[in-house]
Tab-separated table of C-alpha atoms in Angstrom:
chain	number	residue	atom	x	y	z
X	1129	UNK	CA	14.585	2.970	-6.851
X	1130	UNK	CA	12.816	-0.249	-7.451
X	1131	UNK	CA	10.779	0.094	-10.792
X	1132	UNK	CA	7.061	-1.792	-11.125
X	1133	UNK	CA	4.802	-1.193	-13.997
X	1134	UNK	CA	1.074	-2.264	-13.503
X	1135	UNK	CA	-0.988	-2.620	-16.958
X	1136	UNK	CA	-3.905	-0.882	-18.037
X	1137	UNK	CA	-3.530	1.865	-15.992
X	1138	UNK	CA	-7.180	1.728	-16.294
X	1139	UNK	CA	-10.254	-0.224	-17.661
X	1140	UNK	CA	-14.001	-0.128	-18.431
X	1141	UNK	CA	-15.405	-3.427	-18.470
X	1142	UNK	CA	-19.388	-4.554	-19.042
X	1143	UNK	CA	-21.056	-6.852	-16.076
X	1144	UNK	CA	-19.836	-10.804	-16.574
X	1145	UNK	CA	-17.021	-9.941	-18.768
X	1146	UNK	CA	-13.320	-10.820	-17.451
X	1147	UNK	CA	-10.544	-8.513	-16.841
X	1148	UNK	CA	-6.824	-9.483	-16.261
X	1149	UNK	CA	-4.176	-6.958	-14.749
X	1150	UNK	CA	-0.565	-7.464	-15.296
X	1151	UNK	CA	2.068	-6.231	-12.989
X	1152	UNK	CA	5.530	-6.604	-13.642
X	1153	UNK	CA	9.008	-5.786	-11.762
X	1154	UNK	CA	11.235	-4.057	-14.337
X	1155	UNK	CA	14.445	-3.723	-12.773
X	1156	UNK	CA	14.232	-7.069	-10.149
X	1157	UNK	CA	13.263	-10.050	-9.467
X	1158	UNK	CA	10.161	-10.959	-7.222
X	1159	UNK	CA	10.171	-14.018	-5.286
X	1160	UNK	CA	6.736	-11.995	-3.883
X	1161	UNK	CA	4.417	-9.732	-5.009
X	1162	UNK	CA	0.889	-8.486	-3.834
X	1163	UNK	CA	-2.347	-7.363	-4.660
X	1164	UNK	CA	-4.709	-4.910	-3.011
X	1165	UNK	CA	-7.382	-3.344	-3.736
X	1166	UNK	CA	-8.585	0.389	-3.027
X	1167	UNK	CA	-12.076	2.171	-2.250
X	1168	UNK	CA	-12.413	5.725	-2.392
X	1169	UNK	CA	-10.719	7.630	0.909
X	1170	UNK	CA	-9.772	3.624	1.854
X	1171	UNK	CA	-6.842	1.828	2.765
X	1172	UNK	CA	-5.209	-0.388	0.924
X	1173	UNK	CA	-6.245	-3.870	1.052
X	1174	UNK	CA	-4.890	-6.921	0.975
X	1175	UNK	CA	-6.160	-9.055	-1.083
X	1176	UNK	CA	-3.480	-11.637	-1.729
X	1177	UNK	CA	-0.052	-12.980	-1.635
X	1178	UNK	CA	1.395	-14.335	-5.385
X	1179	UNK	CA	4.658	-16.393	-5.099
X	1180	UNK	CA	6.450	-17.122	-7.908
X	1181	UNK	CA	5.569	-21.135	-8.468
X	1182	UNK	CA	2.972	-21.912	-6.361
X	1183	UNK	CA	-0.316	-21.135	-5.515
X	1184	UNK	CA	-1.655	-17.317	-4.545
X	1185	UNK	CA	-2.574	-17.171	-1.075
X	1186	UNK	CA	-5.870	-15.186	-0.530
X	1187	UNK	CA	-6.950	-13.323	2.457
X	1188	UNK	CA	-9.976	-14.538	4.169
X	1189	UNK	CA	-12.929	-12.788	2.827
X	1190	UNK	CA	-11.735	-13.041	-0.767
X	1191	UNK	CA	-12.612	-15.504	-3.605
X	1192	UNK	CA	-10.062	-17.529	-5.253
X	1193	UNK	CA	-12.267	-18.181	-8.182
X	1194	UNK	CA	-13.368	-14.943	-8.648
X	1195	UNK	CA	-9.903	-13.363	-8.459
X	1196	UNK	CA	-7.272	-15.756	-10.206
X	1197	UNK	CA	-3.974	-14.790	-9.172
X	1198	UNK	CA	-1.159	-16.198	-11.400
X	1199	UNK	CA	2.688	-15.792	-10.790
X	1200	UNK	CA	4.237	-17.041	-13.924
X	1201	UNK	CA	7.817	-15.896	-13.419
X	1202	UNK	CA	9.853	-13.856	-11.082
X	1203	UNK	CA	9.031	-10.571	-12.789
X	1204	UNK	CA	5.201	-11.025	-14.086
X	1205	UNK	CA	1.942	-11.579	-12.253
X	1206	UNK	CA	-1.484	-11.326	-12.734
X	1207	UNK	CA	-4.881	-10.704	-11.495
X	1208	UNK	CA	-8.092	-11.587	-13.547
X	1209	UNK	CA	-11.080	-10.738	-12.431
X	1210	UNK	CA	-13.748	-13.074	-13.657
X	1211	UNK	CA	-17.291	-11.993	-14.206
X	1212	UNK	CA	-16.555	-8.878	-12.644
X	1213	UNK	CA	-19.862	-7.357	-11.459
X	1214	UNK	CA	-20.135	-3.164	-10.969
X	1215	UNK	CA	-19.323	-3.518	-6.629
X	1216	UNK	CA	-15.944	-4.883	-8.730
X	1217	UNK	CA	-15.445	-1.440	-9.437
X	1218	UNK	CA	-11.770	-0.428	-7.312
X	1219	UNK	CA	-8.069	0.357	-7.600
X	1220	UNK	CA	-6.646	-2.630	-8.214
X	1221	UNK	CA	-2.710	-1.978	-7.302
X	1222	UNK	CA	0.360	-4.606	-7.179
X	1223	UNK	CA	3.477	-4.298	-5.088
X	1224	UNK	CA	6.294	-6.061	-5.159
X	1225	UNK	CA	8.995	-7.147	-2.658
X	1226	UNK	CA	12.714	-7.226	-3.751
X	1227	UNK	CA	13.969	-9.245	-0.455
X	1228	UNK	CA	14.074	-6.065	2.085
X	1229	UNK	CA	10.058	-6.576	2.927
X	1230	UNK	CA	10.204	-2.892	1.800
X	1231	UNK	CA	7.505	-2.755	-0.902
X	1232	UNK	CA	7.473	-0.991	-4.023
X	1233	UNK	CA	3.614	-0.257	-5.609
X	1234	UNK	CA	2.796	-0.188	-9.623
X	1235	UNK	CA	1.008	2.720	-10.581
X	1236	UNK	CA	-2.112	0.652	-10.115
X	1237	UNK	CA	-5.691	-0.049	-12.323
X	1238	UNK	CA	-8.342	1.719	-11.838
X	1239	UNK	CA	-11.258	-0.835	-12.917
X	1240	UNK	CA	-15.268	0.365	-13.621
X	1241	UNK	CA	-17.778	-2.018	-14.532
X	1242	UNK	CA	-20.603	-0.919	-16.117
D	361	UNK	CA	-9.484	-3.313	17.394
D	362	UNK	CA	-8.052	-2.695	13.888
D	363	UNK	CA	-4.299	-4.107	13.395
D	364	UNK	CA	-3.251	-0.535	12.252
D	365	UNK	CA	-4.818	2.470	13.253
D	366	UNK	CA	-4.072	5.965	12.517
D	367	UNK	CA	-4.934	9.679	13.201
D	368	UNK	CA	-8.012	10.496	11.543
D	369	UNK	CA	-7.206	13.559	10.342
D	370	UNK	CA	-7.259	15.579	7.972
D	371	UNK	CA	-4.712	17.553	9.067
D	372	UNK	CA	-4.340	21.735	7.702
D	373	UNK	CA	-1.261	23.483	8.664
D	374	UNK	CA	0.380	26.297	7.646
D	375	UNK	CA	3.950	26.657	5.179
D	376	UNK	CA	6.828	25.951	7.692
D	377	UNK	CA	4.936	23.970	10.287
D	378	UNK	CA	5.505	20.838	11.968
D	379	UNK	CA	3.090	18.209	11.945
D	380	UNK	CA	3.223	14.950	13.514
D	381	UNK	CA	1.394	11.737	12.596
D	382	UNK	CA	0.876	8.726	14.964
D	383	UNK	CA	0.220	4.855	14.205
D	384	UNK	CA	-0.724	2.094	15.905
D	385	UNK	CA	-0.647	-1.609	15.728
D	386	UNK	CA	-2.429	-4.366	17.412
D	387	UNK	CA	0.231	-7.371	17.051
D	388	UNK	CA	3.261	-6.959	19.010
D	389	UNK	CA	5.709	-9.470	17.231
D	390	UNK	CA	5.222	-6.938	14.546
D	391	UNK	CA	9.169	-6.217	13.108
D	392	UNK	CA	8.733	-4.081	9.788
D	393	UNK	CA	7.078	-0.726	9.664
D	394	UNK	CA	6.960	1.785	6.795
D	395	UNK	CA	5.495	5.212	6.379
D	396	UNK	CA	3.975	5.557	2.759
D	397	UNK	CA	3.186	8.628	0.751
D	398	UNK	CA	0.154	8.321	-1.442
D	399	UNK	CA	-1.229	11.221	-4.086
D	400	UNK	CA	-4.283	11.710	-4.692
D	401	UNK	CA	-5.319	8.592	-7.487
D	402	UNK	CA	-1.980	7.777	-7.510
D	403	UNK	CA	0.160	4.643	-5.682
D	404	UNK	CA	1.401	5.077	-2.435
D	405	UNK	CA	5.021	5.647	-2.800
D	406	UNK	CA	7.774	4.352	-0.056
D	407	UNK	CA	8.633	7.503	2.147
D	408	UNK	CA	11.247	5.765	5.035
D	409	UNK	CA	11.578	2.814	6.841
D	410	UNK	CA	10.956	3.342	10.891
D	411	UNK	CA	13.710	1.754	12.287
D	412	UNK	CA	14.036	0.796	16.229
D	413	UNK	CA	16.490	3.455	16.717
D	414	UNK	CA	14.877	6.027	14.570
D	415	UNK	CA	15.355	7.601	11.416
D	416	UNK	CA	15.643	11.031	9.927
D	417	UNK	CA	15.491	12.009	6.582
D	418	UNK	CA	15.656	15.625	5.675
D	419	UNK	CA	12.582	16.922	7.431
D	420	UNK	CA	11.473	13.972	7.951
D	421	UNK	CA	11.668	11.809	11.283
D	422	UNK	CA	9.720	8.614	11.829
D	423	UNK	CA	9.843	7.008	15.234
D	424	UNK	CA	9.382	3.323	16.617
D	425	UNK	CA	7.901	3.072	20.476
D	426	UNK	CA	7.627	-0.310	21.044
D	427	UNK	CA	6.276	-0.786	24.593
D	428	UNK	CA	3.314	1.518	23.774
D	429	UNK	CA	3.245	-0.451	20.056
D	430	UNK	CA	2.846	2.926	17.646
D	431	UNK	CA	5.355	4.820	15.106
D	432	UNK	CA	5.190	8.464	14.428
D	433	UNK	CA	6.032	10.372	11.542
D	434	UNK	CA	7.515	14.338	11.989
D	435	UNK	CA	6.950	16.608	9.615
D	436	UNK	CA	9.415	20.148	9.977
D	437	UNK	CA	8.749	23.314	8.527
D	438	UNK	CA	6.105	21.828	5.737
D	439	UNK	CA	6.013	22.558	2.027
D	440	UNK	CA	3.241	22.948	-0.065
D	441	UNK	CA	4.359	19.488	-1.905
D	442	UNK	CA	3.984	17.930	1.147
D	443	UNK	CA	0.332	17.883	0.834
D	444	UNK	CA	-0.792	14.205	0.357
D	445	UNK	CA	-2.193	11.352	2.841
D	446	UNK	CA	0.413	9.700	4.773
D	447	UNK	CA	-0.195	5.778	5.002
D	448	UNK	CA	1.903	3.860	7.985
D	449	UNK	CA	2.221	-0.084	7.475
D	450	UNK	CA	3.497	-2.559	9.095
D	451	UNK	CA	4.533	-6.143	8.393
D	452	UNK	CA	2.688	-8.053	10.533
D	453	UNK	CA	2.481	-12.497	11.263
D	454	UNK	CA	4.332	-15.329	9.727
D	455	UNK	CA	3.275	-14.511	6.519
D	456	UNK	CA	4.788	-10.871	6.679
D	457	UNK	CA	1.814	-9.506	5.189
D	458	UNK	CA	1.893	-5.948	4.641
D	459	UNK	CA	-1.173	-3.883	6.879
D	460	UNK	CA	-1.835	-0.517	6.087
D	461	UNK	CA	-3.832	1.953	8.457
D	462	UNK	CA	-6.116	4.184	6.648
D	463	UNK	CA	-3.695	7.114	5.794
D	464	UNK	CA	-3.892	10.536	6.966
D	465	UNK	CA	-4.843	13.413	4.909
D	466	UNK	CA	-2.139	16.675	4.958
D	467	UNK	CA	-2.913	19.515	3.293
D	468	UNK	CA	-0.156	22.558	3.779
D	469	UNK	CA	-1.314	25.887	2.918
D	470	UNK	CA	0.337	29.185	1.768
């Protein structure tokens, strides 16, 4: 199957510091891939759409500036979260689509700010 | 209304049962569904596409009712290492975004 690799697996970060997540597709190419985010006995979700070449696409509720999305290349994006405060704290995880809108998830980031 | 809603749960069955999982979804244009596996801390893994016509997999059946807008997962005669949440998602708008309901907890016991 469909191989993604998410990196740090995990990370603790202090208040107003930055954070970037890579996720990469190791055995495809990704004209898409995805972020979400995960609480504790949540859902996933969505936090944006990354396209390879142009801009991220955010869903309503989340900040652009806070969460810079960048999609350098058709195997690599990645998430930074700026200033991250401690309500940052989440599983950050990144999917990717190889061109069947079936999904495949990297083993995801689990992020605490202290 | 949420766009995907499932089963509360949690669900506790015994070795060798069968369990079944419903899921609903709000937008009816809706094409793509998916039932997910997820461990605990861990990514949710792709489990099987729901197809219009149906799909079985081993023990595994998943289910597409249209008119009444839900899919169902089947679970027969249930392992111990079937024990996880089950998330269903479906592809949902233009944009094809992905929508996940909030998963539903299994846990098969000896």
């Amino acid at each position: 199957g469909a191989v993604v690799s998410q990196h740090p697996s995990w990370v603790i970060c202090k208040s107003g510091t930055s954070v970037k997540i890579e996720c990469r597709s190791l055995d495809f190419q990704a004209t898409t891939m995805f972020w979400y985010r995960q609480f504790p006995k949540q859902s996933l979700m969505l936090m944006a759409t990354s396209n390879e070449g142009s801009k991220a696409t955010y869903e309503q509720g989340v900040e652009k500036d806070k969460f810079l999305i960048n999609h350098a290349s058709l195997t690599l994006s990645t998430l930074t979260v700026t200033s991250a405060h401690p309500e940052d704290s989440s599983f950050y995880i990144c999917s990717a689509d190889r061109g069947t809108y079936e999904q495949y998830f990297g083993p995801g980031t689990r992020l605490t700010v202290t | 209304r949420k766009e995907v809603e499932q089963d509360p749960g949690p669900f506790n069955v015994p070795e060798g049962a069968t369990v079944a999982f419903n899921c609903t979804y709000s937008n009816s244009a809706s094409q793509s569904f998916f039932w997910y596996r997820q461990d605990c801390r861990k990514e949710p893994k792709l489990l099987m596409s729901v197809y219009s016509s149906g799909n079985e997999d081993g023990r595994f059946t998943a289910q597409l009712n249209r008119a009444s807008q839900y899919i169902s997962l089947l679970i027969r005669d249930s392992k111990l290492s079937d024990s996880a949440t089950y998330l269903c998602a479906v592809l949902m708008g233009e944009d094809n975004d992905m929508r996940f309901g909030a998963g539903t907890r299994l846990t098969v016991k000896p």
